[in-house]
Tab-separated table of C-alpha atoms in Angstrom:
chain	number	residue	atom	x	y	z
A	287	MET	CA	-137.236	-51.673	-30.400
A	288	THR	CA	-137.109	-48.290	-32.100
A	289	ALA	CA	-134.507	-47.889	-34.798
A	290	LYS	CA	-131.752	-45.329	-34.608
A	291	ILE	CA	-132.243	-42.748	-37.348
A	292	ILE	CA	-129.293	-42.362	-39.694
A	293	ASP	CA	-129.072	-38.588	-40.069
A	294	GLY	CA	-127.561	-37.945	-43.490
A	295	LYS	CA	-127.905	-34.185	-43.098
A	296	ALA	CA	-125.795	-34.153	-39.937
A	297	VAL	CA	-123.108	-36.400	-41.411
A	298	ALA	CA	-123.020	-34.347	-44.615
A	299	ALA	CA	-122.507	-31.203	-42.529
A	300	GLU	CA	-119.558	-32.857	-40.755
A	301	ILE	CA	-118.019	-33.865	-44.079
A	302	LYS	CA	-118.454	-30.342	-45.446
A	303	GLN	CA	-116.401	-29.034	-42.534
A	304	GLU	CA	-113.707	-31.581	-43.335
A	305	ILE	CA	-113.762	-30.606	-47.009
A	306	SER	CA	-113.485	-26.897	-46.121
A	307	SER	CA	-110.211	-27.610	-44.338
A	308	GLU	CA	-108.968	-29.691	-47.263
A	309	VAL	CA	-109.833	-26.893	-49.706
A	310	LEU	CA	-107.751	-24.429	-47.692
A	311	GLU	CA	-104.855	-26.890	-47.709
A	312	LEU	CA	-105.080	-27.338	-51.481
A	313	LYS	CA	-105.302	-23.600	-52.078
A	314	SER	CA	-102.175	-23.087	-49.970
A	315	LYS	CA	-100.432	-25.323	-52.518
A	316	GLY	CA	-101.742	-23.289	-55.433
A	317	LEU	CA	-104.585	-25.656	-56.323
A	318	THR	CA	-108.191	-24.473	-56.518
A	319	PRO	CA	-110.738	-27.289	-56.906
A	320	GLY	CA	-113.628	-26.472	-59.223
A	321	LEU	CA	-116.932	-28.175	-60.060
A	322	GLY	CA	-118.534	-27.643	-63.449
A	323	THR	CA	-122.177	-28.331	-64.283
A	324	LEU	CA	-123.859	-28.539	-67.666
A	325	LEU	CA	-127.619	-27.964	-67.596
A	326	VAL	CA	-129.751	-28.234	-70.729
A	327	GLY	CA	-133.278	-26.822	-70.647
A	328	GLU	CA	-135.578	-25.456	-67.965
A	329	ASP	CA	-136.676	-28.529	-66.006
A	330	PRO	CA	-137.473	-27.155	-62.502
A	331	GLY	CA	-136.181	-30.242	-60.705
A	332	SER	CA	-132.898	-30.196	-62.602
A	333	LYS	CA	-132.435	-26.467	-62.066
A	334	SER	CA	-133.046	-26.848	-58.336
A	335	TYR	CA	-130.663	-29.795	-58.085
A	336	VAL	CA	-127.874	-27.963	-59.910
A	337	ALA	CA	-128.421	-24.832	-57.825
A	338	GLY	CA	-128.017	-26.957	-54.695
A	339	LYS	CA	-124.666	-28.238	-55.942
A	340	HIS	CA	-123.418	-24.703	-56.462
A	341	ARG	CA	-124.578	-23.693	-52.980
A	342	ASP	CA	-122.655	-26.647	-51.570
A	343	CYS	CA	-119.536	-25.509	-53.414
A	344	ALA	CA	-119.871	-21.978	-52.036
A	345	GLU	CA	-120.150	-23.351	-48.494
A	346	VAL	CA	-116.857	-25.242	-48.664
A	347	GLY	CA	-114.823	-22.914	-50.883
A	348	ILE	CA	-114.887	-24.966	-54.092
A	349	GLU	CA	-115.162	-22.870	-57.241
A	350	SER	CA	-118.202	-23.632	-59.395
A	351	ILE	CA	-118.708	-23.098	-63.096
A	352	GLN	CA	-122.211	-23.353	-64.534
A	353	VAL	CA	-122.913	-23.849	-68.240
A	354	GLU	CA	-126.534	-23.616	-69.386
A	355	LEU	CA	-127.999	-24.430	-72.790
A	356	PRO	CA	-131.593	-23.927	-73.996
A	357	ASP	CA	-134.154	-26.716	-74.479
A	358	GLY	CA	-133.538	-26.652	-78.217
A	359	ALA	CA	-129.800	-27.280	-77.960
A	360	SER	CA	-128.591	-29.778	-80.548
A	361	GLN	CA	-126.433	-32.803	-79.891
A	362	LYS	CA	-123.555	-30.892	-81.487
A	363	ASP	CA	-124.115	-27.949	-79.119
A	364	ILE	CA	-124.070	-30.215	-76.069
A	365	ALA	CA	-121.009	-32.096	-77.291
A	366	SER	CA	-119.205	-28.786	-77.789
A	367	ALA	CA	-120.055	-27.695	-74.227
A	368	ILE	CA	-118.746	-30.995	-72.842
A	369	GLU	CA	-115.532	-30.570	-74.792
A	370	GLN	CA	-115.069	-27.066	-73.368
A	371	LEU	CA	-115.498	-28.395	-69.820
A	372	ASN	CA	-113.053	-31.217	-70.568
A	373	HIS	CA	-110.392	-28.620	-71.357
A	374	ALA	CA	-111.294	-25.929	-68.806
A	375	LYS	CA	-108.338	-25.623	-66.426
A	376	GLU	CA	-110.525	-24.204	-63.660
A	377	VAL	CA	-112.730	-27.343	-63.708
A	378	SER	CA	-111.426	-30.280	-61.651
A	379	GLY	CA	-114.518	-32.331	-62.386
A	380	PHE	CA	-117.974	-31.789	-63.851
A	381	ILE	CA	-121.394	-33.325	-64.310
A	382	VAL	CA	-123.933	-33.320	-67.114
A	383	GLN	CA	-127.316	-32.951	-65.438
A	384	LEU	CA	-129.880	-35.500	-66.552
A	385	PRO	CA	-132.296	-35.876	-68.185
A	386	LEU	CA	-131.056	-34.505	-71.492
A	387	PRO	CA	-133.546	-33.750	-74.304
A	388	LYS	CA	-135.090	-36.867	-75.879
A	389	SER	CA	-133.797	-35.748	-79.272
A	390	VAL	CA	-130.148	-36.467	-78.354
A	391	ASP	CA	-128.175	-39.650	-77.650
A	392	THR	CA	-127.538	-39.378	-73.905
A	393	ASN	CA	-125.130	-42.312	-73.677
A	394	TYR	CA	-123.046	-41.007	-76.552
A	395	LEU	CA	-122.776	-37.594	-74.930
A	396	LEU	CA	-121.919	-38.934	-71.473
A	397	GLU	CA	-119.095	-40.988	-72.973
A	398	LEU	CA	-117.571	-37.740	-74.287
A	399	ILE	CA	-116.776	-36.713	-70.699
A	400	ASP	CA	-113.080	-37.037	-69.883
A	401	PRO	CA	-112.949	-39.905	-67.321
A	402	GLU	CA	-110.419	-37.857	-65.353
A	403	LYS	CA	-113.056	-35.139	-64.934
A	404	ASP	CA	-116.023	-37.414	-64.225
A	405	ALA	CA	-117.345	-35.986	-60.948
A	406	ASP	CA	-120.290	-38.439	-60.848
A	407	GLY	CA	-118.062	-41.506	-61.130
A	408	LEU	CA	-120.422	-42.985	-63.722
A	409	HIS	CA	-118.336	-42.809	-66.895
A	410	PRO	CA	-117.951	-46.302	-68.452
A	411	VAL	CA	-114.186	-46.118	-67.942
A	412	ASN	CA	-114.540	-45.387	-64.230
A	413	LEU	CA	-117.241	-48.026	-63.791
A	414	GLY	CA	-114.894	-50.442	-65.564
A	415	ARG	CA	-112.128	-49.536	-63.134
A	416	LEU	CA	-114.526	-50.291	-60.295
A	417	VAL	CA	-115.277	-53.723	-61.777
A	418	LEU	CA	-111.570	-54.472	-62.187
A	419	SER	CA	-110.519	-53.131	-58.789
A	420	GLY	CA	-111.555	-56.259	-56.853
A	421	SER	CA	-109.351	-56.260	-53.779
A	422	THR	CA	-107.162	-53.319	-54.816
A	423	LYS	CA	-107.464	-49.664	-53.894
A	424	ILE	CA	-109.175	-47.532	-56.520
A	425	ASP	CA	-108.145	-43.911	-57.093
A	426	SER	CA	-110.752	-42.974	-59.696
A	427	PRO	CA	-114.014	-41.247	-58.675
A	428	LEU	CA	-116.740	-43.518	-57.309
A	429	PRO	CA	-120.525	-43.190	-57.825
A	430	CYS	CA	-121.853	-40.704	-55.293
A	431	THR	CA	-124.933	-42.398	-53.835
A	432	PRO	CA	-123.238	-45.764	-53.184
A	433	SER	CA	-120.274	-43.919	-51.654
A	434	GLY	CA	-122.657	-42.023	-49.393
A	435	ILE	CA	-124.303	-45.231	-48.187
A	436	LEU	CA	-120.966	-46.818	-47.311
A	437	GLU	CA	-119.820	-43.642	-45.557
A	438	LEU	CA	-122.953	-43.735	-43.402
A	439	CYS	CA	-122.216	-47.358	-42.506
A	440	ILE	CA	-118.742	-46.347	-41.356
A	441	ARG	CA	-119.845	-43.334	-39.342
A	442	TYR	CA	-122.694	-45.194	-37.627
A	443	GLY	CA	-120.635	-48.288	-36.906
A	444	ILE	CA	-122.805	-50.566	-39.043
A	445	GLU	CA	-120.862	-53.795	-39.514
A	446	THR	CA	-120.583	-54.965	-43.118
A	447	LYS	CA	-117.941	-57.703	-43.020
A	448	GLY	CA	-119.603	-61.057	-43.615
A	449	LYS	CA	-123.089	-59.537	-43.326
A	450	ARG	CA	-125.867	-60.274	-45.794
A	451	ALA	CA	-126.736	-57.197	-47.814
A	452	LEU	CA	-129.757	-57.005	-50.097
A	453	ILE	CA	-129.915	-54.269	-52.714
A	454	ILE	CA	-133.354	-53.824	-54.271
A	455	GLY	CA	-132.928	-52.233	-57.680
A	456	ARG	CA	-130.292	-52.741	-60.378
A	457	GLY	CA	-129.983	-49.205	-61.746
A	458	ILE	CA	-126.641	-47.839	-62.857
A	459	THR	CA	-126.564	-44.988	-60.312
A	460	VAL	CA	-127.157	-47.106	-57.199
A	461	GLY	CA	-127.820	-50.835	-57.459
A	462	ARG	CA	-125.122	-52.046	-59.823
A	463	PRO	CA	-122.165	-50.028	-58.527
A	464	LEU	CA	-123.201	-50.479	-54.896
A	465	SER	CA	-123.222	-54.260	-55.309
A	466	LEU	CA	-119.607	-54.088	-56.481
A	467	MET	CA	-118.550	-51.708	-53.729
A	468	MET	CA	-120.228	-53.662	-50.930
A	469	SER	CA	-118.680	-56.948	-52.031
A	470	GLY	CA	-115.202	-55.428	-52.408
A	471	ARG	CA	-112.342	-56.098	-50.038
A	472	GLY	CA	-112.550	-53.857	-46.993
A	473	VAL	CA	-116.357	-53.839	-47.001
A	474	ASP	CA	-116.702	-57.593	-47.458
A	475	ALA	CA	-120.485	-57.960	-47.386
A	476	THR	CA	-122.255	-60.923	-48.963
A	477	VAL	CA	-124.397	-59.162	-51.542
A	478	GLU	CA	-127.625	-60.066	-53.318
A	479	VAL	CA	-129.425	-57.856	-55.851
A	480	ALA	CA	-133.203	-58.112	-56.258
A	481	HIS	CA	-135.125	-56.583	-59.151
A	482	SER	CA	-138.468	-56.675	-60.934
A	483	ALA	CA	-137.997	-60.274	-62.066
A	484	SER	CA	-136.774	-61.605	-58.724
A	485	GLU	CA	-138.808	-64.220	-56.897
A	486	ASN	CA	-139.282	-64.549	-53.125
A	487	VAL	CA	-138.114	-60.989	-52.488
A	488	GLY	CA	-139.852	-60.978	-49.108
A	489	GLU	CA	-137.779	-63.953	-48.016
A	490	LEU	CA	-134.587	-62.243	-49.168
A	491	ILE	CA	-135.486	-59.100	-47.209
A	492	SER	CA	-136.195	-61.077	-44.057
A	493	GLN	CA	-132.719	-62.646	-44.156
A	494	ALA	CA	-130.747	-59.462	-44.839
A	495	ASP	CA	-128.681	-57.638	-42.225
A	496	ILE	CA	-128.509	-54.592	-44.496
A	497	VAL	CA	-131.300	-53.590	-46.898
A	498	VAL	CA	-130.883	-50.866	-49.525
A	499	ALA	CA	-134.207	-50.049	-51.175
A	500	ALA	CA	-133.674	-48.299	-54.511
A	501	ALA	CA	-136.650	-49.545	-56.513
A	502	GLY	CA	-138.854	-46.442	-56.660
A	503	SER	CA	-141.869	-48.375	-55.383
A	504	PRO	CA	-143.661	-46.515	-52.584
A	505	HIS	CA	-143.677	-48.277	-49.207
A	506	MET	CA	-142.873	-51.636	-50.788
A	507	ILE	CA	-140.976	-52.668	-47.632
A	508	GLN	CA	-143.150	-53.151	-44.577
A	509	ALA	CA	-142.225	-53.707	-40.943
A	510	GLU	CA	-143.039	-57.420	-41.093
A	511	ASP	CA	-140.528	-57.880	-43.946
A	512	ILE	CA	-137.491	-56.726	-41.979
A	513	LYS	CA	-135.110	-58.819	-39.910
A	514	PRO	CA	-135.097	-57.396	-36.357
A	515	GLY	CA	-132.098	-55.128	-35.873
A	516	ALA	CA	-131.299	-54.781	-39.599
A	517	ALA	CA	-129.945	-51.553	-41.122
A	518	VAL	CA	-132.323	-50.154	-43.734
A	519	PHE	CA	-131.461	-47.479	-46.301
A	520	ASP	CA	-134.426	-45.898	-48.104
A	521	VAL	CA	-133.131	-44.569	-51.439
A	522	GLY	CA	-135.999	-44.887	-53.925
A	523	ILE	CA	-138.590	-42.122	-54.081
A	524	THR	CA	-141.911	-41.770	-55.911
A	525	ARG	CA	-144.154	-38.752	-56.500
A	526	THR	CA	-147.710	-39.649	-55.460
A	527	ASP	CA	-150.977	-37.842	-54.653
A	528	ASP	CA	-149.883	-38.030	-51.007
A	529	GLY	CA	-146.554	-36.360	-51.792
A	530	LEU	CA	-143.088	-37.866	-52.170
A	531	LEU	CA	-142.881	-41.379	-50.722
A	532	GLY	CA	-139.853	-43.570	-50.171
A	533	ASP	CA	-139.634	-47.318	-50.679
A	534	VAL	CA	-139.730	-48.019	-46.923
A	535	HIS	CA	-142.866	-47.794	-44.779
A	536	PRO	CA	-142.433	-45.751	-41.557
A	537	GLY	CA	-143.466	-48.798	-39.529
A	538	VAL	CA	-140.037	-50.304	-40.246
A	539	MET	CA	-138.743	-48.002	-37.504
A	540	GLU	CA	-140.286	-50.349	-34.935
A	541	VAL	CA	-138.276	-53.372	-36.101
A	542	ALA	CA	-134.992	-52.240	-37.646
A	543	GLY	CA	-131.834	-51.335	-35.761
A	544	PHE	CA	-130.943	-48.421	-38.066
A	545	VAL	CA	-133.035	-46.575	-40.648
A	546	SER	CA	-131.841	-44.030	-43.175
A	547	PRO	CA	-135.078	-42.143	-43.974
A	548	ASN	CA	-136.128	-40.540	-47.210
A	549	PRO	CA	-135.768	-37.593	-47.313
A	550	GLY	CA	-132.905	-36.666	-44.996
A	551	GLY	CA	-130.849	-39.840	-45.191
A	552	VAL	CA	-128.885	-40.752	-48.295
A	553	GLY	CA	-129.845	-37.678	-50.375
A	554	PRO	CA	-127.598	-35.151	-48.569
A	555	MET	CA	-124.781	-37.685	-48.694
A	556	THR	CA	-125.026	-37.987	-52.476
A	557	ARG	CA	-124.365	-34.269	-52.853
A	558	VAL	CA	-121.479	-34.168	-50.399
A	559	MET	CA	-119.796	-37.213	-51.967
A	560	LEU	CA	-119.851	-35.300	-55.250
A	561	LEU	CA	-117.742	-32.639	-53.508
A	562	LYS	CA	-115.361	-35.338	-52.283
A	563	ASN	CA	-114.987	-36.571	-55.863
A	564	VAL	CA	-114.130	-33.045	-56.989
A	565	MET	CA	-111.470	-32.871	-54.292
A	566	ARG	CA	-110.038	-36.234	-55.370
A	567	LEU	CA	-109.933	-35.113	-59.000
A	568	ALA	CA	-108.256	-31.821	-58.031
A	569	ARG	CA	-105.474	-33.749	-56.281
A	570	THR	CA	-104.948	-36.313	-59.034
A	571	GLY	CA	-105.159	-33.643	-61.707
A	572	SER	CA	-102.383	-31.675	-60.069
């Protein structure tokens, strides 16, 4: 068996085409969706990531507004910039690029974001709505990486109802929200979350129909760990002397049914789901 590669780049390109049509429709109604970004400092990775978001916006016709502050920006300066984005009419939704300087209270600043303009879907209010949603439809923005994973399941016909899903990692951007989303009505997976204190992780992996590896531990999942035919999503990434390595060893391709590689799998989907959140916020904000 050789796994089918889940091509996040190709799916993201399809979704961008869909968004382009939606943007034209919104503009015909007098609505122009806009993404705002707040970048503090000169971190090369952050600058590259933000630049990519603005390129994505240009491709689909979404306006983009970039606010940059120097490394020495104070907490007051950052709070003021967030407040300006909260009230900017041309901004449907925005993100504060992390990490922020160590001298400021990141959680305090992120909570200043208007939940109705939270393009990342990670504001405590929106995460709370996700917790409360249960079996009901949720209209608030959803976290981008988990949304991208579920979209890939849909587009590749990966069955989730009643299937055992193991999420490795309990971070706020992937593990925690994804566990809620995968167990929600309509997805209906049976979800387990493994983390650094979990025991018998190998046994859990071997029983899972769907494995999402978001631990940031290079090649922690080997071919012999995987249930034959399982769908495997490699999300975690680590910088090593050998380059950037995902959590999943390439040998898993010989056992799994589907593999979302890293890079090229979930990453492009995270960016495109951000655009979908902006579109959702533009509609609800109208």
